[in-house]
Every structure is written in C-alpha cells, then in structure tokens.
C-alpha cells in the first residue's frame, strides 16, 4: 500500500479526485506522521484538532459530487506568521502566546476555500527575524536531514514539516529569504512571489515593503498548485496587484515536458564569485548551469554592482519598518500584558515589551528607531532607500540581457544549531543572495540541486525573474527539476535519512 505521506501534493490530489484515498485517510496519515516524528523535528507549534473534521467535510462534498478545486482534501501546514481563527497565531513570539485572531489571513481563507486541510501552525524565528528558527520563543526546529542542524529561517518549521513528510504543502513568508533559504537547507522547493502577487492581509507584518507569502513544497509543480490557490488581488491589501495571474501549475507542467531551456538566457552575477560559497554549494551550482547549457541554455555573465550593499541596506530598511510595525504590541491591543502594581501605563508597556520580545527583536527595534530618528534619518534610512533604487536598477539592466538570473540560494549548507546564534552579522550574511529580490520586489524560486560532498547536506539553486514573471520561474524550475529527477531516479529528499519513530 502506498505511503500517503510520501506522495507529492499533485499525486495525492489525483488519488483524492479518483477517490482511491479519502481526505480523512490522507489527513490521518499526516497527523500520525507528526505524532511520530515531530517530537524530534519540532516543526509545529500547534497541531489542529479540527483537521479530521475539515477533511471529512471535503470527503462529504466530494461524495455529493460537488465541484471541488484541484487540491481539495490535501493537507497544509501554515507558518505561524499567518493569522487563523481556529488556532493560535504567535509569530514565534511570547508576546502573542495563545493569541486568537478574529479573522483568517486571506491566504488561509483562500486555502480553506480551495479545500486544503490545515494541519497546524509551524515554528519560525520570532516575528520572522532570523535564518535558523533558533530565535523562536518556543525552541528551535531541527533539520530532518541532521537533527543537530538548523532548518533555515525564519520559516524553518514549514520547510522541516515538508522535508520530514509531515505535510505535502506549507505556507511560508519571505522578507529577505525566509522561504528560499529554508528550502535550500532542507532539500525542498520554495517560492517568493512578485511583491503584490499574494495578499499580505493577515500576515503579521515584519517589513511591509519586503514581505511576501509563498509556497514551500517538495516539487516545483506542488508549489505551483499552492501558488495558484493563494495568488490574486485582495481588496484588503493596498499593495496587491489587481491583474489576473496565469496558472503556475500549468507553467510547471509545461516546464517539465517542454524544451524551455533551449535558448534560455541565464544570467550569472559576476559579483558573486564561487569563492563566496562553500565549495559543495558552488559545485552544485556549476553542475546545474552545465546541465542547463547541455539543454541549449546560454549562460551569460551579468554585473549587479550594488548587490554587495543589499544586506547593509536591508538591515536599515527592515528594522525601520519592523520597529514601526511592532509598536502595536503595546500591552493594550494584543497579547501579553504584565501586571506592574502601582505602575503607570508606560511602566506596564515597557515591562510587557521587555518580557515579551526576545533579544533579536529588541536589537532590531533599537536599530530601526535609531535609523528613523530625526537626526539620523537621512544618513541611514534615506541612504538605504537610495541603495534600494540602485539595486532595482541592477535588476532592470540585467533583465534587459537575460531571461532569468541564477545564484546559489545561500552561502553554505545547514549549519549546526548554536553555531551562529551569538553572532548576528554572520547570521545576517546568510541572506546575501536572497535579499536583493525582496528589495526589488522580483520573484524567486529555490529548488534542490544536490548534496554537498563535504557534508552530505542539501544545496539549492535560486532563479530570479522580472516582476510579474513568476510563471517563468515555474517553467525553468520544473525543467531543471526534471533533469535531476531523471538523474537521481526520484527526489533529493528520497535520500534523506529516516527519522527515529518515523519508520513505517
Ligand atoms: N533572515 C532574514 C532576516 O532575518 C530574512 C527573514 C525573512 O525573510 N523573514 O531578516
């Protein structure tokens, strides 16, 4: 009998549609898997007690021959940055412990409407600040490939859930790489959509001009299926793009069978030399380029002279926006409130924020308020915004010459838990290659392209496309994925070591 948890979302959806498997069976299989392995992985902060009921409802509707969408009945993990009415939403912070939202994030509402079955909420760095999920107030998530290593961040929970076969689909958010970098270190696929392509309504804001919600899955097609569910205009998000989107699942299918690599111009950034990356990461990247070239792609060296300032600009813009967004956690409106006998409102507020926020959040609030202060605004925030414009121009010039840009997704494979936690700068530098896309608003995908020989851990490649050309990423990503699946005889994740308690 098939192990349901090993199926891709696309294959599971087919079996649900043909009624070979019921949604209750599929949901139960994933809940059992969570019960077996999540004690070790800790991908979930909360497991839904309504999942089986939601699945039974889909089964009932299918039996009644209702017209259900293509992924109805498939289980879904949801990053805890997205608010939900039936489960707590904490964004990985103590200040929101137990917080229940009065509404669902638009992406959650759309997922439910598409018949996806929420399994639970996944762990994350507090308010999505981090690259390792170690900044979660609820303890770290572990990488299913090696439990002593980080699953990436901030969306380590969603990536680990998918990599550990606890969920076939997950939602993440990406402000500077939090979908793509976790995908890279866990051997999964992650997509950061074009800014404005997916609603941010109900995504607890980190930095509003950078945040985007997107899919985390095991295959490119599965990301396309989930992206199709969540994409599209939302009147509740003023930055949401009103135009209709093509089907990303169709784009992935086209990429997997067609010859989209022939004549494709792939830009490689001159200013990101191989020496910036761990040897096995650079080697897997070069191998991918060679594979694409063998299929007729043209590798073109491009220059993006301002990418090297992206991390610096990001760590002014992000803290500035974050310090403003987090001001709403004031002990009055949401979440935690400490009792300060005889204290003033200000005493209560400051005691609550002191107890409720972790060290990384405090660091960024201090940085952000400083960067925005009257005396330093032009020197810091103003300059960073100018650099942002220069990076956007780098992209414009590059995309005048090439169809997509390719980079390794991150400098190294998964590092050890604890290795970078006391060194914020080295943590920040993880996002060297992912941050430029957020600053420019362009879409990006990361997909697995091999294991680094030196440590046997997964490596991803990142493709970037012009704004609104997300479908191109699905075509190109699926085309490269198909070459690897042929070579490997399956997915990279099939080679991950089995987890204790997960033996079937
Ligand atoms: N690691 C980056 C940061 O700490 C990205 C976070 C994100 O994308 N949410 O800001």
CSV table of C-alpha atoms and ligand atoms in Angstrom, one decimal:
chain,number,residue,atom,x,y,z
A,1,UNK,CA,0.0,0.0,0.0
A,2,UNK,CA,1.3,3.5,-0.8
A,3,UNK,CA,2.7,5.5,2.0
A,4,UNK,CA,0.4,8.5,1.7
A,5,UNK,CA,2.9,10.9,3.3
A,6,UNK,CA,5.5,10.2,0.6
A,7,UNK,CA,3.2,11.3,-2.2
A,8,UNK,CA,3.6,14.7,-3.8
A,9,UNK,CA,0.6,17.0,-3.4
A,10,UNK,CA,-0.2,16.6,-7.1
A,11,UNK,CA,-0.2,12.8,-6.9
A,12,UNK,CA,-2.2,12.9,-3.7
A,13,UNK,CA,-4.7,15.3,-5.3
A,14,UNK,CA,-5.2,12.8,-8.2
A,15,UNK,CA,-5.8,10.0,-5.8
A,16,UNK,CA,-8.3,12.1,-3.8
A,17,UNK,CA,-10.1,13.1,-7.0
A,18,UNK,CA,-10.4,9.4,-8.1
A,19,UNK,CA,-11.4,8.5,-4.6
A,20,UNK,CA,-8.6,6.0,-4.2
A,21,UNK,CA,-7.8,7.8,-1.0
A,22,UNK,CA,-10.1,9.9,1.2
A,23,UNK,CA,-9.1,13.2,2.7
A,24,UNK,CA,-9.7,11.7,6.1
A,25,UNK,CA,-7.1,9.0,5.3
A,26,UNK,CA,-4.6,11.5,3.9
A,27,UNK,CA,-5.1,13.8,6.9
A,28,UNK,CA,-4.8,11.0,9.4
A,29,UNK,CA,-1.6,9.7,7.8
A,30,UNK,CA,0.0,13.1,8.2
A,31,UNK,CA,-1.3,13.6,11.8
A,32,UNK,CA,0.2,10.1,12.6
A,33,UNK,CA,3.5,11.1,11.0
A,34,UNK,CA,3.5,14.4,13.0
A,35,UNK,CA,2.9,12.4,16.2
A,36,UNK,CA,5.7,10.0,15.3
A,37,UNK,CA,8.5,12.5,14.3
A,38,UNK,CA,7.6,16.0,15.5
A,39,UNK,CA,8.9,15.4,19.0
A,40,UNK,CA,12.3,15.4,17.3
A,41,UNK,CA,11.8,17.8,14.5
A,42,UNK,CA,9.6,20.4,16.3
A,43,UNK,CA,8.2,21.8,13.0
A,44,UNK,CA,4.8,22.5,14.6
A,45,UNK,CA,3.9,25.0,17.3
A,46,UNK,CA,0.3,23.9,17.2
A,47,UNK,CA,-1.4,20.9,15.7
A,48,UNK,CA,-5.1,21.4,14.7
A,49,UNK,CA,-7.8,19.4,16.4
A,50,UNK,CA,-10.1,20.2,13.6
A,51,UNK,CA,-8.2,18.8,10.7
A,52,UNK,CA,-10.1,15.5,10.6
A,53,UNK,CA,-13.4,17.3,10.6
A,54,UNK,CA,-12.3,19.6,7.8
A,55,UNK,CA,-11.2,16.5,5.8
A,56,UNK,CA,-14.4,14.7,6.5
A,57,UNK,CA,-16.3,17.7,5.1
A,58,UNK,CA,-14.3,17.6,1.9
A,59,UNK,CA,-15.0,13.9,1.6
A,60,UNK,CA,-18.7,14.5,2.1
A,61,UNK,CA,-18.7,17.2,-0.6
A,62,UNK,CA,-16.8,15.0,-3.0
A,63,UNK,CA,-19.3,12.2,-2.4
A,64,UNK,CA,-22.1,14.7,-3.1
A,65,UNK,CA,-20.3,15.4,-6.5
A,66,UNK,CA,-19.7,19.0,-5.7
A,67,UNK,CA,-17.3,20.7,-7.9
A,68,UNK,CA,-14.1,20.8,-5.9
A,69,UNK,CA,-10.8,22.5,-6.9
A,70,UNK,CA,-7.7,20.7,-8.0
A,71,UNK,CA,-6.1,20.4,-4.5
A,72,UNK,CA,-9.3,19.8,-2.4
A,73,UNK,CA,-8.6,17.5,0.5
A,74,UNK,CA,-4.8,17.9,0.6
A,75,UNK,CA,-3.3,18.7,4.0
A,76,UNK,CA,-1.5,22.0,4.5
A,77,UNK,CA,0.9,23.4,7.1
A,78,UNK,CA,0.7,27.1,7.9
A,79,UNK,CA,3.5,29.3,9.1
A,80,UNK,CA,2.6,30.9,12.4
A,81,UNK,CA,3.0,34.4,11.0
A,82,UNK,CA,-0.4,33.9,9.3
A,83,UNK,CA,-3.4,34.5,11.4
A,84,UNK,CA,-6.1,31.8,11.8
A,85,UNK,CA,-9.4,31.9,13.6
A,86,UNK,CA,-9.3,28.3,14.8
A,87,UNK,CA,-5.7,28.0,16.0
A,88,UNK,CA,-3.4,30.4,18.0
A,89,UNK,CA,-1.2,32.8,16.0
A,90,UNK,CA,2.0,33.8,17.8
A,91,UNK,CA,4.5,34.7,15.0
A,92,UNK,CA,7.0,32.7,17.2
A,93,UNK,CA,6.8,35.3,20.0
A,94,UNK,CA,6.0,35.1,23.7
A,95,UNK,CA,4.2,38.4,23.4
A,96,UNK,CA,1.5,36.7,21.3
A,97,UNK,CA,1.3,33.4,23.3
A,98,UNK,CA,-2.2,32.0,22.9
A,99,UNK,CA,-3.4,34.9,20.7
A,100,UNK,CA,-6.6,34.1,18.7
A,101,UNK,CA,-7.3,36.1,15.7
A,102,UNK,CA,-10.8,37.3,14.9
A,103,UNK,CA,-10.2,36.7,11.2
A,104,UNK,CA,-8.2,34.4,8.8
A,105,UNK,CA,-5.4,35.8,6.7
A,106,UNK,CA,-6.5,36.0,3.1
A,107,UNK,CA,-4.1,33.2,2.1
A,108,UNK,CA,-5.6,31.0,4.8
A,109,UNK,CA,-9.1,31.8,3.8
A,110,UNK,CA,-8.3,31.0,0.2
A,111,UNK,CA,-6.6,27.8,1.2
A,112,UNK,CA,-9.7,26.7,3.1
A,113,UNK,CA,-12.0,27.7,0.2
A,114,UNK,CA,-9.8,25.5,-2.1
A,115,UNK,CA,-10.5,22.6,0.2
A,116,UNK,CA,-6.9,22.4,1.7
A,117,UNK,CA,-6.9,21.0,5.2
A,118,UNK,CA,-4.9,23.0,7.8
A,119,UNK,CA,-2.9,20.6,9.8
A,120,UNK,CA,-1.4,23.1,12.2
A,121,UNK,CA,0.9,26.2,12.6
A,122,UNK,CA,4.6,25.9,12.0
A,123,UNK,CA,7.5,27.2,14.0
A,124,UNK,CA,9.5,30.3,13.0
A,125,UNK,CA,12.0,32.8,14.2
A,126,UNK,CA,10.3,35.4,16.4
A,127,UNK,CA,8.4,37.8,14.0
A,128,UNK,CA,10.3,36.2,11.1
A,129,UNK,CA,13.6,37.6,12.2
A,130,UNK,CA,16.3,35.1,11.6
A,131,UNK,CA,17.8,32.4,9.3
A,132,UNK,CA,17.8,29.4,11.6
A,133,UNK,CA,14.5,29.3,13.6
A,134,UNK,CA,16.6,29.5,16.7
A,135,UNK,CA,15.1,32.8,17.5
A,136,UNK,CA,11.6,31.2,18.1
A,137,UNK,CA,10.4,31.8,21.6
A,138,UNK,CA,9.2,28.2,21.6
A,139,UNK,CA,12.5,26.5,21.0
A,140,UNK,CA,14.2,25.7,17.7
A,141,UNK,CA,13.1,23.4,14.8
A,142,UNK,CA,15.6,20.8,13.7
A,143,UNK,CA,16.6,19.9,10.2
A,144,UNK,CA,15.2,16.5,9.2
A,145,UNK,CA,18.5,15.7,7.4
A,146,UNK,CA,20.5,16.1,10.6
A,147,UNK,CA,18.8,16.9,13.9
A,148,UNK,CA,21.8,18.8,15.1
A,149,UNK,CA,21.5,21.3,12.3
A,150,UNK,CA,19.3,24.3,11.6
A,151,UNK,CA,16.3,24.0,9.2
A,152,UNK,CA,16.9,27.6,7.9
A,153,UNK,CA,14.8,30.5,8.9
A,154,UNK,CA,12.7,32.3,9.5
A,155,UNK,CA,10.3,29.6,8.1
A,156,UNK,CA,12.3,26.6,9.3
A,157,UNK,CA,9.1,25.0,10.6
A,158,UNK,CA,7.3,25.0,7.3
A,159,UNK,CA,10.4,23.7,5.4
A,160,UNK,CA,11.1,21.0,8.0
A,161,UNK,CA,7.4,19.9,8.0
A,162,UNK,CA,7.5,19.3,4.3
A,163,UNK,CA,11.0,17.8,4.3
A,164,UNK,CA,10.0,15.4,7.1
A,165,UNK,CA,6.9,14.3,5.2
A,166,UNK,CA,4.7,15.8,7.9
A,167,UNK,CA,2.8,17.9,5.3
A,168,UNK,CA,2.9,17.8,1.5
A,169,UNK,CA,2.3,21.6,1.3
A,170,UNK,CA,3.2,24.5,3.5
A,171,UNK,CA,2.8,28.3,3.5
A,172,UNK,CA,5.8,30.5,4.3
A,173,UNK,CA,6.7,34.2,4.2
A,174,UNK,CA,9.8,35.7,2.7
A,175,UNK,CA,11.1,39.1,3.7
A,176,UNK,CA,14.7,38.6,3.0
A,177,UNK,CA,14.9,34.9,2.2
A,178,UNK,CA,12.7,33.1,4.8
A,179,UNK,CA,11.1,30.8,2.2
A,180,UNK,CA,14.1,30.2,-0.1
A,181,UNK,CA,16.9,29.7,2.4
A,182,UNK,CA,15.0,27.1,4.4
A,183,UNK,CA,14.2,25.4,1.2
A,184,UNK,CA,17.9,25.3,0.3
A,185,UNK,CA,19.0,23.8,3.6
A,186,UNK,CA,16.2,21.2,3.7
A,187,UNK,CA,16.1,19.9,0.1
A,188,UNK,CA,12.7,21.4,-0.6
A,189,UNK,CA,11.2,23.9,-3.1
A,190,UNK,CA,10.3,27.4,-2.0
A,191,UNK,CA,8.9,30.4,-4.0
A,192,UNK,CA,8.9,34.1,-3.1
A,193,UNK,CA,6.2,35.6,-5.4
A,194,UNK,CA,6.4,39.0,-7.0
A,195,UNK,CA,5.7,41.7,-4.4
A,196,UNK,CA,2.0,42.3,-4.5
A,197,UNK,CA,1.3,38.9,-6.2
A,198,UNK,CA,0.0,37.3,-3.0
A,199,UNK,CA,-2.1,39.1,-0.3
A,200,UNK,CA,-0.3,40.1,2.9
A,201,UNK,CA,-3.6,40.7,4.7
A,202,UNK,CA,-3.4,38.7,8.0
A,203,UNK,CA,0.4,38.1,7.6
A,204,UNK,CA,1.8,39.6,10.8
A,205,UNK,CA,4.0,42.3,9.3
A,206,UNK,CA,7.7,42.2,9.7
A,207,UNK,CA,8.7,44.8,7.0
A,208,UNK,CA,5.7,45.6,4.9
A,209,UNK,CA,7.6,46.7,1.8
A,210,UNK,CA,9.5,43.5,1.7
A,211,UNK,CA,7.2,40.7,3.0
A,212,UNK,CA,5.6,38.2,0.6
A,213,UNK,CA,3.7,35.0,1.4
A,214,UNK,CA,4.5,31.9,-0.7
A,215,UNK,CA,4.6,28.1,-1.0
A,216,UNK,CA,7.1,25.6,0.4
A,217,UNK,CA,6.8,22.1,-1.1
A,218,UNK,CA,8.7,19.1,-2.3
A,219,UNK,CA,8.3,19.7,-6.0
A,220,UNK,CA,8.0,22.7,-8.3
A,221,UNK,CA,4.6,21.6,-9.5
A,222,UNK,CA,3.3,21.4,-5.9
A,223,UNK,CA,4.5,25.0,-5.3
A,224,UNK,CA,2.6,26.0,-8.5
A,225,UNK,CA,-0.6,24.3,-7.2
A,226,UNK,CA,-0.4,26.1,-3.9
A,227,UNK,CA,0.6,29.4,-5.5
A,228,UNK,CA,-2.5,29.2,-7.8
A,229,UNK,CA,-4.7,28.9,-4.7
A,230,UNK,CA,-3.2,32.0,-2.9
A,231,UNK,CA,-2.4,34.4,-5.7
A,232,UNK,CA,-4.5,37.2,-6.9
A,233,UNK,CA,-5.9,40.6,-6.0
A,234,UNK,CA,-7.2,41.3,-2.5
A,235,UNK,CA,-9.0,44.5,-1.6
A,236,UNK,CA,-7.7,44.2,1.9
A,237,UNK,CA,-4.1,44.7,0.8
A,238,UNK,CA,-3.5,48.1,-0.8
A,239,UNK,CA,-0.2,46.8,-2.4
A,240,UNK,CA,-1.9,43.8,-4.0
A,241,UNK,CA,-1.6,43.7,-7.8
A,242,UNK,CA,-5.1,43.8,-9.4
A,243,UNK,CA,-4.2,41.8,-12.6
A,244,UNK,CA,-5.0,38.2,-13.1
A,245,UNK,CA,-2.2,35.6,-13.0
A,246,UNK,CA,-1.6,32.7,-15.3
A,247,UNK,CA,-1.7,29.2,-13.8
A,248,UNK,CA,1.6,28.5,-12.1
A,249,UNK,CA,0.8,24.7,-12.0
A,250,UNK,CA,0.4,24.8,-15.8
A,251,UNK,CA,3.7,26.7,-16.1
A,252,UNK,CA,5.4,23.9,-14.1
A,253,UNK,CA,3.8,21.2,-16.2
A,254,UNK,CA,4.9,23.0,-19.4
A,255,UNK,CA,8.5,23.3,-18.0
A,256,UNK,CA,8.7,19.6,-17.1
A,257,UNK,CA,7.8,18.4,-20.5
A,258,UNK,CA,8.8,21.1,-22.9
A,259,UNK,CA,12.2,22.4,-24.0
A,260,UNK,CA,12.1,25.7,-22.2
A,261,UNK,CA,15.8,25.6,-21.6
A,262,UNK,CA,16.6,25.8,-25.3
A,263,UNK,CA,17.8,29.4,-26.0
A,264,UNK,CA,17.0,30.5,-22.4
A,265,UNK,CA,19.4,33.2,-21.3
A,266,UNK,CA,20.6,32.6,-17.8
A,267,UNK,CA,22.4,35.4,-16.0
A,268,UNK,CA,25.2,34.6,-13.6
A,269,UNK,CA,26.2,37.5,-11.3
A,270,UNK,CA,29.9,38.4,-11.7
A,271,UNK,CA,30.0,40.0,-8.3
A,272,UNK,CA,29.0,36.7,-6.6
A,273,UNK,CA,32.1,34.6,-7.3
A,274,UNK,CA,32.3,30.9,-6.4
A,275,UNK,CA,34.7,31.8,-3.6
A,276,UNK,CA,31.7,33.4,-1.7
A,277,UNK,CA,30.2,30.0,-1.3
A,278,UNK,CA,31.0,26.7,0.4
A,279,UNK,CA,32.8,24.5,-2.2
A,280,UNK,CA,30.0,22.0,-2.4
A,281,UNK,CA,27.4,24.8,-2.8
A,282,UNK,CA,29.4,26.3,-5.7
A,283,UNK,CA,30.0,22.9,-7.3
A,284,UNK,CA,26.3,22.0,-7.3
A,285,UNK,CA,25.5,25.4,-8.8
A,286,UNK,CA,28.1,25.0,-11.6
A,287,UNK,CA,26.7,21.5,-12.2
A,288,UNK,CA,23.2,22.9,-12.6
A,289,UNK,CA,24.4,25.5,-15.1
A,290,UNK,CA,26.2,22.8,-17.1
A,291,UNK,CA,23.1,20.7,-17.2
A,292,UNK,CA,21.1,23.7,-18.5
A,293,UNK,CA,23.7,24.5,-21.0
A,294,UNK,CA,23.6,21.0,-22.3
A,295,UNK,CA,19.9,21.5,-23.0
A,296,UNK,CA,20.6,24.6,-25.0
A,297,UNK,CA,20.6,27.4,-22.4
A,298,UNK,CA,23.0,30.2,-22.7
A,299,UNK,CA,24.9,31.2,-19.6
A,300,UNK,CA,25.6,35.0,-19.6
A,301,UNK,CA,27.8,36.8,-17.2
A,302,UNK,CA,26.0,39.9,-15.9
A,303,UNK,CA,27.0,42.6,-13.5
A,304,UNK,CA,25.0,43.6,-10.5
A,305,UNK,CA,27.4,46.1,-8.8
A,306,UNK,CA,25.1,47.1,-6.0
A,307,UNK,CA,24.2,43.6,-4.7
A,308,UNK,CA,27.1,43.8,-2.3
A,309,UNK,CA,25.3,46.6,-0.5
A,310,UNK,CA,22.0,44.7,-0.3
A,311,UNK,CA,22.5,43.2,3.2
A,312,UNK,CA,23.5,46.6,4.6
A,313,UNK,CA,20.6,48.4,3.1
A,314,UNK,CA,18.2,45.6,4.2
A,315,UNK,CA,19.3,45.9,7.8
A,316,UNK,CA,18.4,49.5,7.8
A,317,UNK,CA,15.1,49.3,5.9
A,318,UNK,CA,13.9,46.1,7.7
A,319,UNK,CA,14.5,47.3,11.3
A,320,UNK,CA,13.0,50.7,10.4
A,321,UNK,CA,9.8,49.1,9.2
A,322,UNK,CA,9.8,46.4,11.9
A,323,UNK,CA,10.2,48.9,14.7
A,324,UNK,CA,7.1,50.7,13.4
A,325,UNK,CA,5.1,47.5,12.8
A,326,UNK,CA,5.9,46.1,16.2
A,327,UNK,CA,4.8,49.3,18.0
A,328,UNK,CA,1.3,47.8,18.0
A,329,UNK,CA,2.3,45.3,20.6
A,330,UNK,CA,1.8,47.8,23.4
A,331,UNK,CA,0.2,45.6,26.1
A,332,UNK,CA,-3.1,47.1,25.4
A,333,UNK,CA,-4.2,46.0,22.0
A,334,UNK,CA,-2.8,42.5,21.5
A,335,UNK,CA,-1.4,39.6,23.5
A,336,UNK,CA,0.6,39.8,26.7
A,337,UNK,CA,0.1,42.3,29.5
A,338,UNK,CA,2.2,42.2,32.6
A,339,UNK,CA,0.9,43.4,35.9
A,340,UNK,CA,3.0,46.2,37.4
A,341,UNK,CA,1.4,47.0,40.8
A,342,UNK,CA,1.2,50.8,41.1
A,343,UNK,CA,2.8,51.3,37.7
A,344,UNK,CA,1.9,53.8,35.0
A,345,UNK,CA,0.7,52.8,31.6
A,346,UNK,CA,4.2,53.3,30.4
A,347,UNK,CA,5.6,51.0,33.1
A,348,UNK,CA,3.2,48.3,32.0
A,349,UNK,CA,4.0,48.8,28.4
A,350,UNK,CA,7.8,48.7,28.9
A,351,UNK,CA,7.7,45.7,31.3
A,352,UNK,CA,5.5,43.8,28.8
A,353,UNK,CA,7.7,44.5,25.8
A,354,UNK,CA,10.8,43.7,27.8
A,355,UNK,CA,9.4,40.3,28.9
A,356,UNK,CA,7.5,39.6,25.6
A,357,UNK,CA,10.2,40.3,23.0
A,358,UNK,CA,13.3,38.2,22.6
A,359,UNK,CA,16.8,39.6,22.1
A,360,UNK,CA,16.9,39.7,18.3
A,361,UNK,CA,13.6,41.5,18.1
A,362,UNK,CA,14.8,44.1,20.7
A,363,UNK,CA,18.0,44.5,18.7
A,364,UNK,CA,16.1,45.3,15.5
A,365,UNK,CA,13.6,47.7,17.2
A,366,UNK,CA,16.6,49.6,18.6
A,367,UNK,CA,18.3,49.7,15.3
A,368,UNK,CA,15.2,50.7,13.5
A,369,UNK,CA,14.1,53.5,15.8
A,370,UNK,CA,17.7,54.8,15.6
A,371,UNK,CA,17.7,54.7,11.8
A,372,UNK,CA,14.4,56.6,11.7
A,373,UNK,CA,15.3,59.2,14.3
A,374,UNK,CA,15.2,62.8,13.2
A,375,UNK,CA,19.0,63.3,13.4
A,376,UNK,CA,19.9,60.2,11.5
A,377,UNK,CA,17.0,59.6,9.1
A,378,UNK,CA,18.8,60.9,6.0
A,379,UNK,CA,22.1,59.4,6.8
A,380,UNK,CA,20.8,55.9,7.4
A,381,UNK,CA,17.2,55.2,6.3
A,382,UNK,CA,17.4,57.7,3.4
A,383,UNK,CA,20.7,56.3,2.1
A,384,UNK,CA,19.4,52.8,2.4
A,385,UNK,CA,16.4,53.7,0.2
A,386,UNK,CA,18.7,55.1,-2.4
A,387,UNK,CA,20.8,51.9,-2.4
A,388,UNK,CA,17.5,50.0,-2.8
A,389,UNK,CA,16.8,52.0,-6.0
A,390,UNK,CA,20.3,51.2,-7.3
A,391,UNK,CA,19.7,47.5,-6.7
A,392,UNK,CA,16.4,47.8,-8.6
A,393,UNK,CA,18.3,49.3,-11.5
A,394,UNK,CA,20.8,46.5,-11.4
A,395,UNK,CA,17.9,44.1,-11.9
A,396,UNK,CA,16.4,46.2,-14.7
A,397,UNK,CA,19.7,46.2,-16.6
A,398,UNK,CA,20.3,42.5,-16.0
A,399,UNK,CA,16.8,41.6,-17.2
A,400,UNK,CA,17.4,43.6,-20.4
A,401,UNK,CA,20.0,41.0,-21.2
A,402,UNK,CA,18.8,37.7,-19.7
A,403,UNK,CA,15.6,35.8,-19.0
A,404,UNK,CA,16.4,34.7,-15.5
A,405,UNK,CA,19.2,35.2,-13.0
A,406,UNK,CA,20.7,32.2,-11.3
A,407,UNK,CA,22.6,32.1,-8.0
A,408,UNK,CA,23.3,29.6,-5.3
A,409,UNK,CA,20.4,30.1,-2.8
A,410,UNK,CA,22.7,30.6,0.3
A,411,UNK,CA,26.4,30.6,1.0
A,412,UNK,CA,26.5,27.3,3.0
A,413,UNK,CA,24.6,24.2,3.7
A,414,UNK,CA,22.7,23.8,7.0
A,415,UNK,CA,25.0,24.9,9.9
A,416,UNK,CA,24.9,23.5,13.4
A,417,UNK,CA,22.4,24.7,15.9
A,418,UNK,CA,24.1,27.2,18.2
A,419,UNK,CA,26.8,28.0,15.6
A,420,UNK,CA,25.7,31.5,14.7
A,421,UNK,CA,23.2,32.4,17.3
A,422,UNK,CA,25.6,34.7,19.2
A,423,UNK,CA,26.9,36.3,16.0
A,424,UNK,CA,24.1,38.4,14.4
A,425,UNK,CA,26.3,39.6,11.5
A,426,UNK,CA,27.2,36.1,10.4
A,427,UNK,CA,23.5,35.1,10.7
A,428,UNK,CA,22.6,38.1,8.5
A,429,UNK,CA,25.1,37.2,5.8
A,430,UNK,CA,23.2,34.0,5.1
A,431,UNK,CA,20.8,36.1,3.0
A,432,UNK,CA,23.4,37.6,0.8
A,433,UNK,CA,21.8,36.2,-2.4
A,434,UNK,CA,18.1,36.2,-1.4
A,435,UNK,CA,17.7,39.8,-0.1
A,436,UNK,CA,18.2,41.6,-3.4
A,437,UNK,CA,14.9,40.1,-4.7
A,438,UNK,CA,12.9,41.5,-1.8
A,439,UNK,CA,14.5,44.9,-2.1
A,440,UNK,CA,13.5,44.9,-5.8
A,441,UNK,CA,10.1,43.1,-5.5
A,442,UNK,CA,11.0,40.5,-8.0
A,443,UNK,CA,10.0,36.8,-7.7
A,444,UNK,CA,12.5,34.0,-6.8
A,445,UNK,CA,12.4,30.2,-6.5
A,446,UNK,CA,14.8,27.8,-4.8
A,447,UNK,CA,14.9,24.2,-5.7
A,448,UNK,CA,17.2,21.3,-4.7
A,449,UNK,CA,20.2,20.5,-7.0
A,450,UNK,CA,22.3,18.1,-5.0
A,451,UNK,CA,24.2,17.2,-1.8
A,452,UNK,CA,27.5,19.0,-0.9
A,453,UNK,CA,30.1,16.2,-0.9
A,454,UNK,CA,31.9,17.6,2.2
A,455,UNK,CA,28.9,17.2,4.5
A,456,UNK,CA,26.2,15.3,2.5
A,457,UNK,CA,23.7,18.1,3.1
A,458,UNK,CA,21.2,19.6,0.5
A,459,UNK,CA,22.0,22.5,-1.8
A,460,UNK,CA,19.6,24.7,-3.7
A,461,UNK,CA,19.8,26.9,-6.7
A,462,UNK,CA,17.9,30.2,-6.9
A,463,UNK,CA,16.3,31.6,-10.0
A,464,UNK,CA,15.1,35.2,-10.2
A,465,UNK,CA,12.8,36.7,-12.9
A,466,UNK,CA,11.4,40.2,-13.6
A,467,UNK,CA,8.4,41.3,-11.5
A,468,UNK,CA,5.2,39.6,-12.6
A,469,UNK,CA,7.1,36.8,-14.4
A,470,UNK,CA,6.6,34.2,-11.7
A,471,UNK,CA,5.4,31.7,-14.3
A,472,UNK,CA,8.8,31.8,-15.9
A,473,UNK,CA,10.3,30.6,-12.7
A,474,UNK,CA,8.0,27.6,-12.6
A,475,UNK,CA,8.8,26.7,-16.2
A,476,UNK,CA,12.6,27.0,-15.7
A,477,UNK,CA,12.5,25.4,-12.2
A,478,UNK,CA,10.4,22.4,-13.4
A,479,UNK,CA,12.7,21.9,-16.4
A,480,UNK,CA,15.8,21.7,-14.3
A,481,UNK,CA,14.0,19.6,-11.7
A,482,UNK,CA,13.0,17.1,-14.4
A,483,UNK,CA,16.7,16.7,-15.4
A,484,UNK,CA,17.6,15.9,-11.8
A,485,UNK,CA,14.7,13.6,-11.2
A,486,UNK,CA,15.9,11.6,-14.2
A,487,UNK,CA,19.4,11.5,-12.9
A,488,UNK,CA,18.5,10.6,-9.3
A,489,UNK,CA,15.6,8.4,-10.1
A,490,UNK,CA,13.4,10.5,-7.8
A,491,UNK,CA,13.6,13.5,-5.5
A,492,UNK,CA,16.7,14.5,-3.5
A,493,UNK,CA,14.5,14.2,-0.4
A,494,UNK,CA,14.1,10.4,-1.0
A,495,UNK,CA,17.7,10.2,0.1
A,496,UNK,CA,17.2,11.9,3.4
A,497,UNK,CA,17.9,9.6,6.4
A,498,UNK,CA,14.7,8.2,8.0
A,499,UNK,CA,13.8,9.8,11.3
A,500,UNK,CA,13.5,7.8,14.5
A,501,UNK,CA,10.0,6.9,15.3
A,502,UNK,CA,9.1,7.5,11.6
A,503,UNK,CA,9.8,4.0,10.4
A,504,UNK,CA,6.8,2.7,8.6
B,1,LIG,N1,16.9,36.1,7.6
B,1,LIG,C1,16.3,37.4,7.2
B,1,LIG,C2,16.1,38.2,8.4
B,1,LIG,O1,16.4,37.8,9.5
B,1,LIG,C3,15.1,37.1,6.4
B,1,LIG,C4,13.9,37.0,7.3
B,1,LIG,C5,12.6,36.8,6.5
B,1,LIG,O2,12.6,36.6,5.2
B,1,LIG,N2,11.5,36.8,7.1
B,1,LIG,O3,15.6,39.3,8.3
